[in-house]
Coordinates of C-alpha atoms in Angstrom, one line a residue:
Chain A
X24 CA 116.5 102.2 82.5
X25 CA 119.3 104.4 81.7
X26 CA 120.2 105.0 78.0
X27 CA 124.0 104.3 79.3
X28 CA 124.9 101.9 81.7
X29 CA 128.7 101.5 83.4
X30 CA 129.7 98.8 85.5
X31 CA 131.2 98.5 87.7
X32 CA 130.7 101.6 89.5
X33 CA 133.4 101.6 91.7
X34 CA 136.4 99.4 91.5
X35 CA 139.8 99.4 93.7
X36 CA 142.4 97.5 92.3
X37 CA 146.3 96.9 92.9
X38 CA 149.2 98.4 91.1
X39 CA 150.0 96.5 87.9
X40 CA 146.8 95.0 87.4
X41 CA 144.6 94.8 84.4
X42 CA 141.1 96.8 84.9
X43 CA 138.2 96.6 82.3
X44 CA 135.6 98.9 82.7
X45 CA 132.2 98.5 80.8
X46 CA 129.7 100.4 78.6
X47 CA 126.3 99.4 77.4
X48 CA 124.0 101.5 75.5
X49 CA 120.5 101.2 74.5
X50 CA 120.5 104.1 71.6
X51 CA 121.8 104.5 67.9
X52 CA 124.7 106.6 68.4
X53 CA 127.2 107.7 65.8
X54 CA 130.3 107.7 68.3
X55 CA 131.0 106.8 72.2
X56 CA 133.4 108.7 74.0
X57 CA 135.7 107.4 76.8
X58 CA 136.0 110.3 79.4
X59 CA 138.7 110.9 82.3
X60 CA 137.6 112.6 85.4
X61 CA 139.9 113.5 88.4
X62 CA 138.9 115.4 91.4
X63 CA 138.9 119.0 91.1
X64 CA 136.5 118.6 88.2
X65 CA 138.8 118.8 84.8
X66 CA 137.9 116.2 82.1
X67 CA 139.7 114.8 79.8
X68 CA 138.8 112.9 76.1
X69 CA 140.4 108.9 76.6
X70 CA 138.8 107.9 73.4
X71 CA 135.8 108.4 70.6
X72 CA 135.1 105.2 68.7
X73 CA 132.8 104.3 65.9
X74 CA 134.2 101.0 65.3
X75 CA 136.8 98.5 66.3
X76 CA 139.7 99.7 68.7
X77 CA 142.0 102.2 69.6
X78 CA 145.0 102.1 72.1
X79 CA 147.0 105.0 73.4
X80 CA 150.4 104.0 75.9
X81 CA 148.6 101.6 78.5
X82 CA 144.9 102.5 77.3
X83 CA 143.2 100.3 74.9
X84 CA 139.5 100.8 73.9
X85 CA 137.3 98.8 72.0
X86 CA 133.8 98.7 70.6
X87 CA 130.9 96.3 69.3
X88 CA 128.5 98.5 67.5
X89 CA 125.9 95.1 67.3
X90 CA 126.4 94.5 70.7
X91 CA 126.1 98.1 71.8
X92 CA 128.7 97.8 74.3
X93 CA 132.3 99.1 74.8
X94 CA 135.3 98.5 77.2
X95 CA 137.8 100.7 78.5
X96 CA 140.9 98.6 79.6
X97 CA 144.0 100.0 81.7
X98 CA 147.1 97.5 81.6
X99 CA 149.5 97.5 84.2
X100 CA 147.8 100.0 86.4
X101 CA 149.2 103.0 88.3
X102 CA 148.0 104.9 91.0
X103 CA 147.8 107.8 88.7
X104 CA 145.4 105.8 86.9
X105 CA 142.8 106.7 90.0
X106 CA 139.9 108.5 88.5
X107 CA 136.3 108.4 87.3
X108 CA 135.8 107.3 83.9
X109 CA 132.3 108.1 82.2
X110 CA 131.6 106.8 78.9
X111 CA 129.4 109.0 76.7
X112 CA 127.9 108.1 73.7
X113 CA 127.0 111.2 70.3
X114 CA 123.9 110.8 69.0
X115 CA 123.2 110.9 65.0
X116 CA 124.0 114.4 63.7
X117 CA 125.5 115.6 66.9
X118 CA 128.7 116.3 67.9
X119 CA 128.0 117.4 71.3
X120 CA 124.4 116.0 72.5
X121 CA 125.9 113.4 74.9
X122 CA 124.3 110.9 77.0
X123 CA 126.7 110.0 79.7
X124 CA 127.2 106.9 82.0
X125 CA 127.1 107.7 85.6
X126 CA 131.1 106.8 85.5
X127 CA 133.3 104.1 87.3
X128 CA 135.6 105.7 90.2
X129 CA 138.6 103.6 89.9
X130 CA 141.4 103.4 92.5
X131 CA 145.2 102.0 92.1
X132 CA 146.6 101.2 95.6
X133 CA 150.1 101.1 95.4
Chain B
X15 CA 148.1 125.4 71.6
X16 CA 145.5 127.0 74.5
X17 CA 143.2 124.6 75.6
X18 CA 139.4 125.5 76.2
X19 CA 138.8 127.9 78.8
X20 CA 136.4 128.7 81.2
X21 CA 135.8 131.8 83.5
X22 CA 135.1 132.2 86.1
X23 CA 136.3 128.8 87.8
X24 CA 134.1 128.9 90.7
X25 CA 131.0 131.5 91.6
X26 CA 129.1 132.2 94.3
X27 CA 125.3 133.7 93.5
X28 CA 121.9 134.1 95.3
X29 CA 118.8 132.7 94.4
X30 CA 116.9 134.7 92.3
X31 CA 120.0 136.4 90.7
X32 CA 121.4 135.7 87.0
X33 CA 124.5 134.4 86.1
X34 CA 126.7 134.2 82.9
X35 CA 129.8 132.2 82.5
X36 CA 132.3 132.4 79.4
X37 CA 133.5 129.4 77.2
X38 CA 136.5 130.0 74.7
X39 CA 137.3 127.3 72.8
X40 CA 140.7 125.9 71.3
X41 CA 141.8 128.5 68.1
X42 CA 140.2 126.9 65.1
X43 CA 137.3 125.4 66.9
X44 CA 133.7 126.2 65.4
X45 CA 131.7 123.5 68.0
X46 CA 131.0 124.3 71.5
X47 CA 129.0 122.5 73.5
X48 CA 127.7 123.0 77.4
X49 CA 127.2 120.3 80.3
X50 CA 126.2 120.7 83.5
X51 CA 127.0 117.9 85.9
X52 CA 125.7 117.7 89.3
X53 CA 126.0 114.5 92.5
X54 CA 122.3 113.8 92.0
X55 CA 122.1 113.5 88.3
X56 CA 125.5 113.4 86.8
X57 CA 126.8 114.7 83.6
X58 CA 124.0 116.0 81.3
X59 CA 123.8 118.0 77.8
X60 CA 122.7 121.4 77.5
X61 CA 123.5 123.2 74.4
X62 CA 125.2 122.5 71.6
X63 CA 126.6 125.3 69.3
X64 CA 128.0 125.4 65.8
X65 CA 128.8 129.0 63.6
X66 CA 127.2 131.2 65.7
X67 CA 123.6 129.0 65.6
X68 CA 122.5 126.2 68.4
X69 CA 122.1 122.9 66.8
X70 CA 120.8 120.5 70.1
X71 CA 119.5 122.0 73.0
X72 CA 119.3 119.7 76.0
X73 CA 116.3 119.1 78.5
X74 CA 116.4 122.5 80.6
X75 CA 114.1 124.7 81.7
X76 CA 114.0 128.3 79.6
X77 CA 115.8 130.0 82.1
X78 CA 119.4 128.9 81.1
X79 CA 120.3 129.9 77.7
X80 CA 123.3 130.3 75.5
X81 CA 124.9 131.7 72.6
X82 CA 127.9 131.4 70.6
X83 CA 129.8 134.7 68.9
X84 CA 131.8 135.5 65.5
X85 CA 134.7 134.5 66.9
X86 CA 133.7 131.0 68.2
X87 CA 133.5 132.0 72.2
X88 CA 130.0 130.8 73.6
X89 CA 128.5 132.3 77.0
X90 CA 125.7 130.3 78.9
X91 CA 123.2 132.3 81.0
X92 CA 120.7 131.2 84.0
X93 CA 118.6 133.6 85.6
X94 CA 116.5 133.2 88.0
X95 CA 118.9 130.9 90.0
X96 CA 117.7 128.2 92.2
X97 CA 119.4 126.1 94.5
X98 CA 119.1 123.2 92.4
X99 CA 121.3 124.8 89.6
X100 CA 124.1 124.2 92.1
X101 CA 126.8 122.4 89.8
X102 CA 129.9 121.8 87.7
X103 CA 129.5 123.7 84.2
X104 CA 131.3 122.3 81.8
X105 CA 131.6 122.9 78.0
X106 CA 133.8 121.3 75.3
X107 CA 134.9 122.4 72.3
X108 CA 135.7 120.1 68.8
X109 CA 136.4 121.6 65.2
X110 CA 133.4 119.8 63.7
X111 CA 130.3 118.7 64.4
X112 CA 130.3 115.2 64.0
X113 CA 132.7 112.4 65.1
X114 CA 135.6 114.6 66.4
X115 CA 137.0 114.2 69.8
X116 CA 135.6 116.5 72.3
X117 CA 138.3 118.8 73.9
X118 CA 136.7 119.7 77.6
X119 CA 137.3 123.0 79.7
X120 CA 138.2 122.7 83.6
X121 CA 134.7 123.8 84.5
X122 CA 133.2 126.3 86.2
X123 CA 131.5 125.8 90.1
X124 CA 128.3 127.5 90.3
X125 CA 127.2 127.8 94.2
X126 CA 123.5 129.0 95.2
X127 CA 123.2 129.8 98.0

């Protein structure tokens, strides 16, 4: 069983719909990262939680440190949106030793 | 503000042949950390660097190493290339080394051929 688990993996969805994407975790982890991928390689940081939520413009984020699970949510989608996202949670201690989902390829159809 | 950079962006070696590629992280950044991410097994850690000294090292073989310099830049190295070392190498800079967001380079593309 993988220490990070994403679902769903991939998800197509119209634009100005609401998408929730899902992490679970199995490990105690001092922070979980919310990652943006798009094709050509480049990554960028959505997110790091260690409690509660955090939103930024149409992004909101939240997390339930008991429940060892996070959500990513996108409201009114764009086709710009279209990426893989890859949650990624810190360890204790470390900054950088990151144990990352296998990421959700979402795509906004206009 | 620079973002992280990475040289070269993409790289074409033979097996058997080393390799180094160069990380220079945002100004002000002391963390640097290094990722290689491949179809097969996605995104995974290999070395994490703080002041010149590696704090985590990831589950790799010997043959890729790293360091970090005075001035914050980090180089990875692989010798003795295989095939399977094929991948995206990614590292990601952050001015501490806990609980600070991660700030990612574009990457550079290894090809073995």
């Amino acid at each position: 069983k993988n220490e990070v688990e994403q679902s769903p993996q991939n998800l197509t969805a119209q634009e100005g719909e609401f998408i929730t994407i899902n992490c679970s975790y199995s490990v105690g982890i001092s922070a979980l990262h919310w990652l943006q991928q798009h094709p050509g390689g480049g990554i960028v940081s959505l997110f790091m939680l260690s409690s509660g939520k955090k939103k930024h413009g149409r992004l909101i984020a939240t997390i339930n440190i008991q429940e060892k699970h996070s959500s990513l949510h996108i409201t009114a989608s764009h086709p710009r949106d279209s990426a893989v996202y890859i949650c990624a949670v810190a360890l204790w201690g470390s900054q950088g030793n990151l144990i990352f989902g296998k990421g959700t390829k979402l795509s906004v159809k206009p | 503000k620079a973002g992280v950079t990475q040289t070269p962006r993409y790289l074409i070696k033979t097996r058997g042949q080393q390799v180094t590629l160069s990380c220079s992280p945002i100004s002000g950044h002391r963390s640097v950390s290094w990722y290689q991410q491949t179809p097969g097994q996605g995104l995974q850690f290999l070395f994490e660097y703080f002041s010149e000294t590696q704090r985590n090292k990831g589950n790799f073989p010997g043959r890729f190493s790293g360091r970090q310099f005075s001035n914050s830049r980090s180089e990875m190295n692989v010798s003795t290339l295989e095939l399977g070392d094929s991948a995206l190498y990614l590292c990601a800079s952050s001015p501490l080394v806990v609980d600070t967001e991660a700030f990612f380079g574009q990457g550079t593309r290894l090809t073995v051929v």
